[in-house]
Amino acid sequence: MTTPIMPKSDAADLIVAARIRQGLTWAAIAEKIDAPLVWTVAALLGKHPVPADKATAVVEMLGLGEGVAESLRRQPTRTPDEAATSDPTIYRFYEALDVYGPALKELIHEEFGDGIMSAINFKVDIARRADPGGDRVVVTFDGKFLDYNW
């Protein structure tokens, strides 16, 4: 009898707990596995499949088992979860896209033509910028333009 595969959400909970328990930052983990910071966090929270060598490095670093590594290697199901409406930070991203999404779409079409921004050939970054009125959160989406082919 084989052991069932650990759900990605369970693996994520174990990773977060081990990271906190060991006093590690997400940046330290990303550096250890030689991966972009935001991608690393998203992947370890279950939103990307993690290559085998990186999954192994993470579980060794955090003292977790093969079940977590196996879960990390699996392809995720990407659907909004309850945090989309219950977590204020995540909700603000939804709110920002609700307000500005149609305008951004119009501007993309005006600048590039008929097409979309890829979320596969894509980079995302986050930075802190000092401001006299309070520090600012700067989020950068950098996606390849994919023109519509008739």
PDB file of C-alpha atoms in Angstrom:
ATOM      1  CA  MET A   1       0.000   0.000   0.000  1.00  0.00           C
ATOM      2  CA  THR A   2       1.381   3.406  -0.947  1.00  0.00           C
ATOM      3  CA  THR A   3       1.176   6.503   1.185  1.00  0.00           C
ATOM      4  CA  PRO A   4      -1.182   9.139  -0.229  1.00  0.00           C
ATOM      5  CA  ILE A   5       0.488  12.259  -1.596  1.00  0.00           C
ATOM      6  CA  MET A   6       0.527  15.112   0.897  1.00  0.00           C
ATOM      7  CA  PRO A   7      -1.734  17.981  -0.206  1.00  0.00           C
ATOM      8  CA  LYS A   8       0.222  21.064  -1.273  1.00  0.00           C
ATOM      9  CA  SER A   9      -1.529  23.121   1.418  1.00  0.00           C
ATOM     10  CA  ASP A  10      -0.297  20.732   4.125  1.00  0.00           C
ATOM     11  CA  ALA A  11       3.254  20.894   2.739  1.00  0.00           C
ATOM     12  CA  ALA A  12       3.024  24.702   2.713  1.00  0.00           C
ATOM     13  CA  ASP A  13       1.940  24.745   6.370  1.00  0.00           C
ATOM     14  CA  LEU A  14       4.903  22.544   7.327  1.00  0.00           C
ATOM     15  CA  ILE A  15       7.313  24.745   5.361  1.00  0.00           C
ATOM     16  CA  VAL A  16       6.037  27.963   6.945  1.00  0.00           C
ATOM     17  CA  ALA A  17       6.210  26.470  10.438  1.00  0.00           C
ATOM     18  CA  ALA A  18       9.748  25.113   9.902  1.00  0.00           C
ATOM     19  CA  ARG A  19      10.919  28.418   8.410  1.00  0.00           C
ATOM     20  CA  ILE A  20       9.617  30.374  11.407  1.00  0.00           C
ATOM     21  CA  ARG A  21      10.899  27.823  13.922  1.00  0.00           C
ATOM     22  CA  GLN A  22      14.398  28.044  12.404  1.00  0.00           C
ATOM     23  CA  GLY A  23      14.304  31.840  12.109  1.00  0.00           C
ATOM     24  CA  LEU A  24      14.901  31.753   8.355  1.00  0.00           C
ATOM     25  CA  THR A  25      13.768  34.433   5.942  1.00  0.00           C
ATOM     26  CA  TRP A  26      12.156  33.677   2.608  1.00  0.00           C
ATOM     27  CA  ALA A  27      15.134  35.487   1.041  1.00  0.00           C
ATOM     28  CA  ALA A  28      17.562  33.036   2.672  1.00  0.00           C
ATOM     29  CA  ILE A  29      15.604  30.091   1.287  1.00  0.00           C
ATOM     30  CA  ALA A  30      15.425  31.656  -2.197  1.00  0.00           C
ATOM     31  CA  GLU A  31      19.166  32.276  -2.127  1.00  0.00           C
ATOM     32  CA  LYS A  32      19.853  28.699  -0.995  1.00  0.00           C
ATOM     33  CA  ILE A  33      17.891  27.242  -3.916  1.00  0.00           C
ATOM     34  CA  ASP A  34      19.079  29.930  -6.369  1.00  0.00           C
ATOM     35  CA  ALA A  35      15.592  31.058  -7.351  1.00  0.00           C
ATOM     36  CA  PRO A  36      13.787  34.410  -7.539  1.00  0.00           C
ATOM     37  CA  LEU A  37      12.351  35.506  -4.199  1.00  0.00           C
ATOM     38  CA  VAL A  38       8.675  35.945  -5.104  1.00  0.00           C
ATOM     39  CA  TRP A  39       8.662  32.748  -7.203  1.00  0.00           C
ATOM     40  CA  THR A  40      10.204  30.848  -4.284  1.00  0.00           C
ATOM     41  CA  VAL A  41       7.558  31.991  -1.823  1.00  0.00           C
ATOM     42  CA  ALA A  42       4.715  31.269  -4.271  1.00  0.00           C
ATOM     43  CA  ALA A  43       6.164  27.831  -5.071  1.00  0.00           C
ATOM     44  CA  LEU A  44       6.651  26.878  -1.429  1.00  0.00           C
ATOM     45  CA  LEU A  45       3.104  27.994  -0.687  1.00  0.00           C
ATOM     46  CA  GLY A  46       1.923  25.524  -3.352  1.00  0.00           C
ATOM     47  CA  LYS A  47       1.366  27.666  -6.460  1.00  0.00           C
ATOM     48  CA  HIS A  48       4.167  26.273  -8.689  1.00  0.00           C
ATOM     49  CA  PRO A  49       5.755  22.879  -9.201  1.00  0.00           C
ATOM     50  CA  VAL A  50       9.269  22.885  -7.745  1.00  0.00           C
ATOM     51  CA  PRO A  51      12.096  21.147  -9.638  1.00  0.00           C
ATOM     52  CA  ALA A  52      13.355  18.055  -7.822  1.00  0.00           C
ATOM     53  CA  ASP A  53      16.764  19.490  -6.910  1.00  0.00           C
ATOM     54  CA  LYS A  54      15.201  22.626  -5.404  1.00  0.00           C
ATOM     55  CA  ALA A  55      12.530  20.621  -3.541  1.00  0.00           C
ATOM     56  CA  THR A  56      15.238  18.400  -2.055  1.00  0.00           C
ATOM     57  CA  ALA A  57      17.323  21.417  -1.022  1.00  0.00           C
ATOM     58  CA  VAL A  58      14.315  23.016   0.699  1.00  0.00           C
ATOM     59  CA  VAL A  59      13.341  19.945   2.717  1.00  0.00           C
ATOM     60  CA  GLU A  60      16.959  19.323   3.728  1.00  0.00           C
ATOM     61  CA  MET A  61      17.361  22.954   4.791  1.00  0.00           C
ATOM     62  CA  LEU A  62      14.130  22.870   6.814  1.00  0.00           C
ATOM     63  CA  GLY A  63      14.472  19.332   8.168  1.00  0.00           C
ATOM     64  CA  LEU A  64      11.305  18.100   6.482  1.00  0.00           C
ATOM     65  CA  GLY A  65      10.579  14.724   4.901  1.00  0.00           C
ATOM     66  CA  GLU A  66      10.322  13.295   1.418  1.00  0.00           C
ATOM     67  CA  GLY A  67       6.526  13.659   1.550  1.00  0.00           C
ATOM     68  CA  VAL A  68       6.944  17.443   1.506  1.00  0.00           C
ATOM     69  CA  ALA A  69       9.445  17.249  -1.374  1.00  0.00           C
ATOM     70  CA  GLU A  70       7.078  15.013  -3.322  1.00  0.00           C
ATOM     71  CA  SER A  71       4.238  17.468  -2.779  1.00  0.00           C
ATOM     72  CA  LEU A  72       6.418  20.392  -3.885  1.00  0.00           C
ATOM     73  CA  ARG A  73       7.267  18.606  -7.157  1.00  0.00           C
ATOM     74  CA  ARG A  74       3.590  18.149  -8.077  1.00  0.00           C
ATOM     75  CA  GLN A  75       1.752  20.416 -10.499  1.00  0.00           C
ATOM     76  CA  PRO A  76      -0.600  22.687  -8.521  1.00  0.00           C
ATOM     77  CA  THR A  77      -4.233  23.518  -9.057  1.00  0.00           C
ATOM     78  CA  ARG A  78      -4.325  27.296  -9.294  1.00  0.00           C
ATOM     79  CA  THR A  79      -7.635  28.586  -8.045  1.00  0.00           C
ATOM     80  CA  PRO A  80      -8.469  31.457  -5.719  1.00  0.00           C
ATOM     81  CA  ASP A  81      -8.947  30.309  -2.167  1.00  0.00           C
ATOM     82  CA  GLU A  82     -10.844  31.757   0.768  1.00  0.00           C
ATOM     83  CA  ALA A  83      -7.927  34.104   1.468  1.00  0.00           C
ATOM     84  CA  ALA A  84      -9.028  36.033  -1.626  1.00  0.00           C
ATOM     85  CA  THR A  85     -11.928  37.437   0.327  1.00  0.00           C
ATOM     86  CA  SER A  86     -10.861  36.947   3.939  1.00  0.00           C
ATOM     87  CA  ASP A  87      -7.270  38.217   3.962  1.00  0.00           C
ATOM     88  CA  PRO A  88      -7.008  42.029   3.668  1.00  0.00           C
ATOM     89  CA  THR A  89      -3.660  42.027   1.835  1.00  0.00           C
ATOM     90  CA  ILE A  90      -4.740  39.522  -0.803  1.00  0.00           C
ATOM     91  CA  TYR A  91      -8.128  41.196  -1.121  1.00  0.00           C
ATOM     92  CA  ARG A  92      -6.395  44.522  -1.916  1.00  0.00           C
ATOM     93  CA  PHE A  93      -4.720  42.913  -4.914  1.00  0.00           C
ATOM     94  CA  TYR A  94      -8.118  41.727  -6.138  1.00  0.00           C
ATOM     95  CA  GLU A  95      -9.536  45.185  -5.467  1.00  0.00           C
ATOM     96  CA  ALA A  96      -6.688  46.901  -7.342  1.00  0.00           C
ATOM     97  CA  LEU A  97      -7.181  44.636 -10.360  1.00  0.00           C
ATOM     98  CA  ASP A  98     -10.937  45.143 -10.212  1.00  0.00           C
ATOM     99  CA  VAL A  99     -10.476  48.924 -10.295  1.00  0.00           C
ATOM    100  CA  TYR A 100      -7.457  49.163 -12.631  1.00  0.00           C
ATOM    101  CA  GLY A 101      -7.639  45.905 -14.622  1.00  0.00           C
ATOM    102  CA  PRO A 102      -9.930  47.242 -17.385  1.00  0.00           C
ATOM    103  CA  ALA A 103      -7.772  50.375 -17.725  1.00  0.00           C
ATOM    104  CA  LEU A 104      -4.577  48.321 -17.896  1.00  0.00           C
ATOM    105  CA  LYS A 105      -6.179  46.076 -20.516  1.00  0.00           C
ATOM    106  CA  GLU A 106      -7.081  49.105 -22.637  1.00  0.00           C
ATOM    107  CA  LEU A 107      -3.576  50.514 -22.323  1.00  0.00           C
ATOM    108  CA  ILE A 108      -1.958  47.185 -23.213  1.00  0.00           C
ATOM    109  CA  HIS A 109      -4.120  46.967 -26.336  1.00  0.00           C
ATOM    110  CA  GLU A 110      -3.379  50.582 -27.264  1.00  0.00           C
ATOM    111  CA  GLU A 111       0.376  50.161 -26.817  1.00  0.00           C
ATOM    112  CA  PHE A 112       0.885  46.576 -28.054  1.00  0.00           C
ATOM    113  CA  GLY A 113      -2.198  45.661 -30.109  1.00  0.00           C
ATOM    114  CA  ASP A 114      -4.554  42.713 -29.723  1.00  0.00           C
ATOM    115  CA  GLY A 115      -3.080  40.290 -27.196  1.00  0.00           C
ATOM    116  CA  ILE A 116      -2.361  39.577 -23.551  1.00  0.00           C
ATOM    117  CA  MET A 117       0.400  39.654 -20.976  1.00  0.00           C
ATOM    118  CA  SER A 118       1.690  36.166 -20.309  1.00  0.00           C
ATOM    119  CA  ALA A 119       1.475  34.869 -16.765  1.00  0.00           C
ATOM    120  CA  ILE A 120       3.663  31.916 -17.758  1.00  0.00           C
ATOM    121  CA  ASN A 121       6.603  33.796 -19.317  1.00  0.00           C
ATOM    122  CA  PHE A 122       6.430  36.124 -16.353  1.00  0.00           C
ATOM    123  CA  LYS A 123       8.450  37.699 -13.580  1.00  0.00           C
ATOM    124  CA  VAL A 124       7.146  39.375 -10.443  1.00  0.00           C
ATOM    125  CA  ASP A 125       9.048  41.383  -7.875  1.00  0.00           C
ATOM    126  CA  ILE A 126       8.326  43.338  -4.727  1.00  0.00           C
ATOM    127  CA  ALA A 127      10.267  46.236  -3.233  1.00  0.00           C
ATOM    128  CA  ARG A 128       9.975  48.771  -0.462  1.00  0.00           C
ATOM    129  CA  ARG A 129      10.317  52.441  -1.366  1.00  0.00           C
ATOM    130  CA  ALA A 130      10.747  55.133   1.272  1.00  0.00           C
ATOM    131  CA  ASP A 131       8.208  57.956   1.074  1.00  0.00           C
ATOM    132  CA  PRO A 132       7.658  60.922   3.418  1.00  0.00           C
ATOM    133  CA  GLY A 133       3.979  59.952   3.714  1.00  0.00           C
ATOM    134  CA  GLY A 134       4.809  56.344   4.649  1.00  0.00           C
ATOM    135  CA  ASP A 135       6.780  53.589   2.970  1.00  0.00           C
ATOM    136  CA  ARG A 136       5.384  52.358  -0.338  1.00  0.00           C
ATOM    137  CA  VAL A 137       4.944  48.797  -1.593  1.00  0.00           C
ATOM    138  CA  VAL A 138       6.141  48.491  -5.201  1.00  0.00           C
ATOM    139  CA  VAL A 139       4.936  45.402  -7.057  1.00  0.00           C
ATOM    140  CA  THR A 140       6.232  44.812 -10.584  1.00  0.00           C
ATOM    141  CA  PHE A 141       4.556  42.434 -13.040  1.00  0.00           C
ATOM    142  CA  ASP A 142       6.815  41.715 -16.022  1.00  0.00           C
ATOM    143  CA  GLY A 143       5.097  39.465 -18.555  1.00  0.00           C
ATOM    144  CA  LYS A 144       5.852  38.755 -22.193  1.00  0.00           C
ATOM    145  CA  PHE A 145       3.316  40.205 -24.607  1.00  0.00           C
ATOM    146  CA  LEU A 146       1.509  37.466 -26.537  1.00  0.00           C
ATOM    147  CA  ASP A 147      -0.212  38.791 -29.604  1.00  0.00           C
ATOM    148  CA  TYR A 148      -3.453  37.247 -30.724  1.00  0.00           C
ATOM    149  CA  ASN A 149      -2.970  35.153 -33.871  1.00  0.00           C
ATOM    150  CA  TRP A 150      -6.030  34.947 -36.082  1.00  0.00           C
TER     151      TRP A 150
END
